[in-house]
PDB file of C-alpha atoms in Angstrom:
ATOM      1  CA  MET A   1      10.953  -1.529  10.975  1.00  0.00           C
ATOM      2  CA  GLY A   2      11.810  -3.765   8.082  1.00  0.00           C
ATOM      3  CA  ASP A   3      15.163  -4.950   6.818  1.00  0.00           C
ATOM      4  CA  PRO A   4      17.836  -2.879   8.596  1.00  0.00           C
ATOM      5  CA  SER A   5      19.980  -2.844   5.455  1.00  0.00           C
ATOM      6  CA  LEU A   6      17.328  -0.806   3.610  1.00  0.00           C
ATOM      7  CA  THR A   7      17.233   2.981   3.662  1.00  0.00           C
ATOM      8  CA  ALA A   8      14.184   4.668   5.190  1.00  0.00           C
ATOM      9  CA  ALA A   9      12.794   5.309   1.699  1.00  0.00           C
ATOM     10  CA  GLU A  10      13.414   1.702   0.636  1.00  0.00           C
ATOM     11  CA  ARG A  11      11.573   0.471   3.727  1.00  0.00           C
ATOM     12  CA  LEU A  12       8.601   2.532   2.611  1.00  0.00           C
ATOM     13  CA  TYR A  13       8.387   1.407  -1.024  1.00  0.00           C
ATOM     14  CA  GLY A  14      10.792  -1.527  -1.324  1.00  0.00           C
ATOM     15  CA  GLY A  15       9.406  -3.983   1.191  1.00  0.00           C
ATOM     16  CA  ASN A  16       6.243  -5.898   1.814  1.00  0.00           C
ATOM     17  CA  SER A  17       3.995  -4.873   4.678  1.00  0.00           C
ATOM     18  CA  PHE A  18       2.007  -7.297   6.807  1.00  0.00           C
ATOM     19  CA  ALA A  19      -0.989  -6.273   8.888  1.00  0.00           C
ATOM     20  CA  VAL A  20      -3.215  -8.116  11.321  1.00  0.00           C
ATOM     21  CA  LEU A  21      -6.668  -6.822  10.370  1.00  0.00           C
ATOM     22  CA  ALA A  22      -8.584  -8.608  13.126  1.00  0.00           C
ATOM     23  CA  MET A  23      -7.927 -11.249  15.755  1.00  0.00           C
ATOM     24  CA  ARG A  24      -9.600 -13.239  18.490  1.00  0.00           C
ATOM     25  CA  ALA A  25      -8.150 -15.446  21.211  1.00  0.00           C
ATOM     26  CA  GLY A  26     -10.255 -17.711  23.367  1.00  0.00           C
ATOM     27  CA  ASP A  27     -13.883 -16.831  23.982  1.00  0.00           C
ATOM     28  CA  PRO A  28     -14.465 -13.119  24.631  1.00  0.00           C
ATOM     29  CA  ASP A  29     -17.907 -13.945  26.090  1.00  0.00           C
ATOM     30  CA  ALA A  30     -16.418 -16.315  28.686  1.00  0.00           C
ATOM     31  CA  PRO A  31     -12.852 -15.232  29.408  1.00  0.00           C
ATOM     32  CA  GLN A  32     -10.629 -17.555  31.437  1.00  0.00           C
ATOM     33  CA  ASN A  33      -7.617 -16.731  33.551  1.00  0.00           C
ATOM     34  CA  ALA A  34      -5.390 -18.871  31.349  1.00  0.00           C
ATOM     35  CA  ILE A  35      -3.683 -18.846  27.997  1.00  0.00           C
ATOM     36  CA  ALA A  36      -6.320 -19.296  25.322  1.00  0.00           C
ATOM     37  CA  GLY A  37      -6.405 -22.716  23.708  1.00  0.00           C
ATOM     38  CA  HIS A  38      -7.070 -21.250  20.304  1.00  0.00           C
ATOM     39  CA  ALA A  39      -6.751 -18.002  18.389  1.00  0.00           C
ATOM     40  CA  ARG A  40      -7.723 -16.731  14.967  1.00  0.00           C
ATOM     41  CA  ALA A  41      -6.394 -13.783  12.979  1.00  0.00           C
ATOM     42  CA  THR A  42      -7.259 -12.292   9.617  1.00  0.00           C
ATOM     43  CA  CYS A  43      -4.170 -10.784   8.045  1.00  0.00           C
ATOM     44  CA  GLN A  44      -3.202  -8.917   4.918  1.00  0.00           C
ATOM     45  CA  LEU A  45       0.039  -8.743   2.973  1.00  0.00           C
ATOM     46  CA  ARG A  46       0.684  -5.783   0.726  1.00  0.00           C
ATOM     47  CA  PHE A  47       3.518  -6.886  -1.476  1.00  0.00           C
ATOM     48  CA  VAL A  48       5.854  -5.056  -3.792  1.00  0.00           C
ATOM     49  CA  VAL A  49       7.219  -5.834  -7.246  1.00  0.00           C
ATOM     50  CA  GLY A  50       9.431  -8.909  -7.065  1.00  0.00           C
ATOM     51  CA  THR A  51       7.226 -10.818  -4.638  1.00  0.00           C
ATOM     52  CA  GLU A  52       5.675 -13.838  -6.318  1.00  0.00           C
ATOM     53  CA  PRO A  53       2.047 -14.072  -5.088  1.00  0.00           C
ATOM     54  CA  ALA A  54       1.799 -17.777  -5.923  1.00  0.00           C
ATOM     55  CA  ASN A  55       4.577 -18.529  -3.382  1.00  0.00           C
ATOM     56  CA  ILE A  56       3.362 -16.421  -0.458  1.00  0.00           C
ATOM     57  CA  LEU A  57       1.404 -19.094   1.433  1.00  0.00           C
ATOM     58  CA  ALA A  58       4.022 -21.805   0.856  1.00  0.00           C
ATOM     59  CA  ASP A  59       6.792 -19.450   2.002  1.00  0.00           C
ATOM     60  CA  LEU A  60       4.787 -18.474   5.099  1.00  0.00           C
ATOM     61  CA  ARG A  61       4.129 -22.143   5.871  1.00  0.00           C
ATOM     62  CA  ALA A  62       7.851 -22.944   5.615  1.00  0.00           C
ATOM     63  CA  HIS A  63       8.726 -19.963   7.831  1.00  0.00           C
ATOM     64  CA  LEU A  64       6.221 -20.972  10.523  1.00  0.00           C
ATOM     65  CA  ASP A  65       7.352 -24.611  10.425  1.00  0.00           C
ATOM     66  CA  GLN A  66      11.005 -23.583  10.751  1.00  0.00           C
ATOM     67  CA  ALA A  67      10.095 -21.432  13.782  1.00  0.00           C
ATOM     68  CA  GLY A  68       8.301 -24.360  15.438  1.00  0.00           C
ATOM     69  CA  PHE A  69       4.730 -23.262  14.674  1.00  0.00           C
ATOM     70  CA  ASP A  70       3.720 -26.349  12.711  1.00  0.00           C
ATOM     71  CA  ARG A  71       0.286 -26.450  14.399  1.00  0.00           C
ATOM     72  CA  VAL A  72      -0.660 -23.003  13.063  1.00  0.00           C
ATOM     73  CA  GLU A  73      -3.165 -23.387  10.239  1.00  0.00           C
ATOM     74  CA  ILE A  74      -3.090 -21.034   7.261  1.00  0.00           C
ATOM     75  CA  THR A  75      -6.197 -20.572   5.164  1.00  0.00           C
ATOM     76  CA  ALA A  76      -6.418 -18.285   2.172  1.00  0.00           C
ATOM     77  CA  GLU A  77      -9.590 -16.203   2.184  1.00  0.00           C
ATOM     78  CA  ASP A  78      -9.688 -16.060  -1.606  1.00  0.00           C
ATOM     79  CA  ASP A  79      -7.340 -15.920  -4.550  1.00  0.00           C
ATOM     80  CA  VAL A  80      -8.153 -12.297  -5.343  1.00  0.00           C
ATOM     81  CA  PHE A  81      -5.204  -9.963  -5.160  1.00  0.00           C
ATOM     82  CA  PHE A  82      -3.875  -7.003  -7.042  1.00  0.00           C
ATOM     83  CA  PRO A  83      -0.379  -7.436  -8.481  1.00  0.00           C
ATOM     84  CA  ALA A  84       2.151  -4.833  -7.418  1.00  0.00           C
ATOM     85  CA  THR A  85       3.295  -2.317 -10.013  1.00  0.00           C
ATOM     86  CA  ARG A  86       6.379  -0.197 -10.565  1.00  0.00           C
ATOM     87  CA  GLY A  87       6.259   2.847 -12.792  1.00  0.00           C
ATOM     88  CA  ASP A  88       8.738   4.161 -15.312  1.00  0.00           C
ATOM     89  CA  LEU A  89      10.527   7.012 -13.537  1.00  0.00           C
ATOM     90  CA  SER A  90      11.813   8.477 -16.798  1.00  0.00           C
ATOM     91  CA  GLY A  91       8.383   8.985 -18.363  1.00  0.00           C
ATOM     92  CA  GLY A  92       7.383  12.322 -19.833  1.00  0.00           C
ATOM     93  CA  TRP A  93       4.049  12.493 -18.035  1.00  0.00           C
ATOM     94  CA  LEU A  94       5.730  11.885 -14.709  1.00  0.00           C
ATOM     95  CA  LYS A  95       8.196  14.716 -15.289  1.00  0.00           C
ATOM     96  CA  ARG A  96       5.364  17.066 -16.245  1.00  0.00           C
ATOM     97  CA  VAL A  97       3.323  16.175 -13.155  1.00  0.00           C
ATOM     98  CA  LEU A  98       6.328  16.504 -10.847  1.00  0.00           C
ATOM     99  CA  ALA A  99       7.125  19.931 -12.319  1.00  0.00           C
ATOM    100  CA  SER A 100       3.488  20.982 -11.949  1.00  0.00           C
ATOM    101  CA  VAL A 101       3.271  19.893  -8.302  1.00  0.00           C
ATOM    102  CA  GLU A 102       6.541  21.670  -7.532  1.00  0.00           C
ATOM    103  CA  ALA A 103       5.361  24.848  -9.287  1.00  0.00           C
ATOM    104  CA  THR A 104       2.096  24.777  -7.315  1.00  0.00           C
ATOM    105  CA  THR A 105       3.542  23.931  -3.901  1.00  0.00           C
ATOM    106  CA  GLY A 106       6.973  25.528  -4.149  1.00  0.00           C
ATOM    107  CA  GLN A 107       8.690  22.328  -3.086  1.00  0.00           C
ATOM    108  CA  PRO A 108       9.662  19.121  -4.866  1.00  0.00           C
ATOM    109  CA  PRO A 109       7.218  16.258  -4.268  1.00  0.00           C
ATOM    110  CA  ASP A 110       8.295  12.933  -2.805  1.00  0.00           C
ATOM    111  CA  LEU A 111       8.381  10.241  -5.464  1.00  0.00           C
ATOM    112  CA  LEU A 112       7.778   6.555  -4.821  1.00  0.00           C
ATOM    113  CA  PRO A 113       8.262   4.202  -7.779  1.00  0.00           C
ATOM    114  CA  ASN A 114       6.056   1.391  -6.465  1.00  0.00           C
ATOM    115  CA  LEU A 115       2.451   0.832  -5.647  1.00  0.00           C
ATOM    116  CA  ALA A 116       1.988  -2.221  -3.468  1.00  0.00           C
ATOM    117  CA  GLY A 117      -0.552  -4.832  -4.406  1.00  0.00           C
ATOM    118  CA  SER A 118      -3.479  -3.107  -2.736  1.00  0.00           C
ATOM    119  CA  LEU A 119      -5.119  -1.244  -5.618  1.00  0.00           C
ATOM    120  CA  PRO A 120      -5.980  -2.404  -9.142  1.00  0.00           C
ATOM    121  CA  ASN A 121      -3.258  -0.220 -10.646  1.00  0.00           C
ATOM    122  CA  HIS A 122      -2.037  -3.177 -12.724  1.00  0.00           C
ATOM    123  CA  VAL A 123      -5.121  -2.821 -14.931  1.00  0.00           C
ATOM    124  CA  PHE A 124      -3.719   0.472 -16.201  1.00  0.00           C
ATOM    125  CA  THR A 125      -0.003  -0.380 -16.226  1.00  0.00           C
ATOM    126  CA  ASP A 126       0.056  -4.041 -17.243  1.00  0.00           C
ATOM    127  CA  LEU A 127      -3.158  -4.550 -19.199  1.00  0.00           C
ATOM    128  CA  LEU A 128      -3.545  -1.156 -20.888  1.00  0.00           C
ATOM    129  CA  GLY A 129       0.134  -0.165 -20.974  1.00  0.00           C
ATOM    130  CA  LEU A 130      -0.507   3.276 -19.475  1.00  0.00           C
ATOM    131  CA  GLN A 131       1.618   5.294 -17.091  1.00  0.00           C
ATOM    132  CA  THR A 132      -0.063   5.912 -13.772  1.00  0.00           C
ATOM    133  CA  ILE A 133       0.612   8.650 -11.286  1.00  0.00           C
ATOM    134  CA  TRP A 134      -1.043   8.597  -7.883  1.00  0.00           C
ATOM    135  CA  LEU A 135      -1.261  11.831  -5.921  1.00  0.00           C
ATOM    136  CA  PRO A 136      -2.391  10.936  -2.413  1.00  0.00           C
ATOM    137  CA  HIS A 137      -3.995  13.646  -0.320  1.00  0.00           C
ATOM    138  CA  SER A 138      -3.557  12.567   3.260  1.00  0.00           C
ATOM    139  CA  TYR A 139      -1.358  12.892   6.307  1.00  0.00           C
ATOM    140  CA  ASN A 140       0.179  10.512   8.853  1.00  0.00           C
ATOM    141  CA  GLY A 141      -2.539  10.834  11.483  1.00  0.00           C
ATOM    142  CA  CYS A 142      -5.585  10.416   9.216  1.00  0.00           C
ATOM    143  CA  ASN A 143      -6.226   6.793  10.290  1.00  0.00           C
ATOM    144  CA  GLN A 144      -6.691   5.870   6.644  1.00  0.00           C
ATOM    145  CA  HIS A 145      -9.193   3.017   6.183  1.00  0.00           C
ATOM    146  CA  ALA A 146      -9.966   2.904   9.909  1.00  0.00           C
ATOM    147  CA  PRO A 147     -13.466   3.491  11.305  1.00  0.00           C
ATOM    148  CA  ASP A 148     -12.341   6.952  12.436  1.00  0.00           C
ATOM    149  CA  GLU A 149     -10.634   7.904   9.163  1.00  0.00           C
ATOM    150  CA  HIS A 150     -10.729  11.635   8.587  1.00  0.00           C
ATOM    151  CA  VAL A 151      -9.219  14.450   6.595  1.00  0.00           C
ATOM    152  CA  LEU A 152      -8.391  17.972   7.656  1.00  0.00           C
ATOM    153  CA  LYS A 153      -9.641  21.072   5.870  1.00  0.00           C
ATOM    154  CA  PRO A 154      -6.092  22.352   5.143  1.00  0.00           C
ATOM    155  CA  VAL A 155      -5.245  18.983   3.540  1.00  0.00           C
ATOM    156  CA  CYS A 156      -8.326  19.296   1.301  1.00  0.00           C
ATOM    157  CA  GLU A 157      -7.435  22.859   0.382  1.00  0.00           C
ATOM    158  CA  ASP A 158      -3.869  21.823  -0.514  1.00  0.00           C
ATOM    159  CA  ALA A 159      -5.174  18.856  -2.529  1.00  0.00           C
ATOM    160  CA  LEU A 160      -7.580  21.039  -4.483  1.00  0.00           C
ATOM    161  CA  GLY A 161      -4.786  23.495  -5.280  1.00  0.00           C
ATOM    162  CA  ILE A 162      -2.381  20.767  -6.345  1.00  0.00           C
ATOM    163  CA  MET A 163      -4.928  19.010  -8.559  1.00  0.00           C
ATOM    164  CA  ALA A 164      -6.142  22.280 -10.111  1.00  0.00           C
ATOM    165  CA  GLY A 165      -2.510  23.060 -10.933  1.00  0.00           C
ATOM    166  CA  VAL A 166      -1.920  19.603 -12.429  1.00  0.00           C
ATOM    167  CA  PHE A 167      -5.076  19.726 -14.559  1.00  0.00           C
ATOM    168  CA  TRP A 168      -4.229  23.259 -15.733  1.00  0.00           C
ATOM    169  CA  ASP A 169      -0.642  22.380 -16.555  1.00  0.00           C
ATOM    170  CA  MET A 170      -1.575  19.173 -18.373  1.00  0.00           C
ATOM    171  CA  GLY A 171      -3.881  21.246 -20.588  1.00  0.00           C
ATOM    172  CA  GLU A 172      -1.026  23.504 -21.614  1.00  0.00           C
ATOM    173  CA  VAL A 173       0.700  22.709 -24.923  1.00  0.00           C
ATOM    174  CA  ASN A 174       4.444  22.351 -24.433  1.00  0.00           C
TER     175      ASN A 174
END
C-alpha cells in the first residue's frame, strides 16, 4: 500500500501509517438489520520526519470535508505524541554496529533511517544529541503489540547472538 510512486523500502520508512485500533458501530448488545446510525473508532497515526504534528487534525478535517464526510467528528484523545526521528546514516557508531551485525550473522543488515513517532527516541536524538540504533528482534508473524504477541525460540537465540556480538565488538578498541 501507500503512495505508488514510492519504492517498497520508502513505503516502509518514508510514509505515515494509520491504524484503526478499535471500533464500534451501532449497539452490539442490540444489533439491528440496518446500517448503524452511529459509529466510533479509535485510531493512531505513526508519522515520519516531515509530518507536522500540529497540522494533522486540521489536515484530516479538510480531507474528510472534501470527501463529503463533514458530519464525521474528530476528537483528539490527548496531545501526547512522540516526534519522529531520522538518524545520521554516516555516523561512526552506526558503521560499527552494522559491521558487527554483519560479522555475527554473515549477512548485511537492513537499515532504515527513520523511526516513526511511536517511541520516545527523540529524547535521545533531539534533546540529548545522541545517535540511536534500534535492533529489533522480531518477525512478520509475531503479532507485535497484539493480545497474542509472541516470539519464537530461534528468534531469541539469534537476538542473543547478535546483541552479544554487538556488545563485544563495541568493547573492542579500534
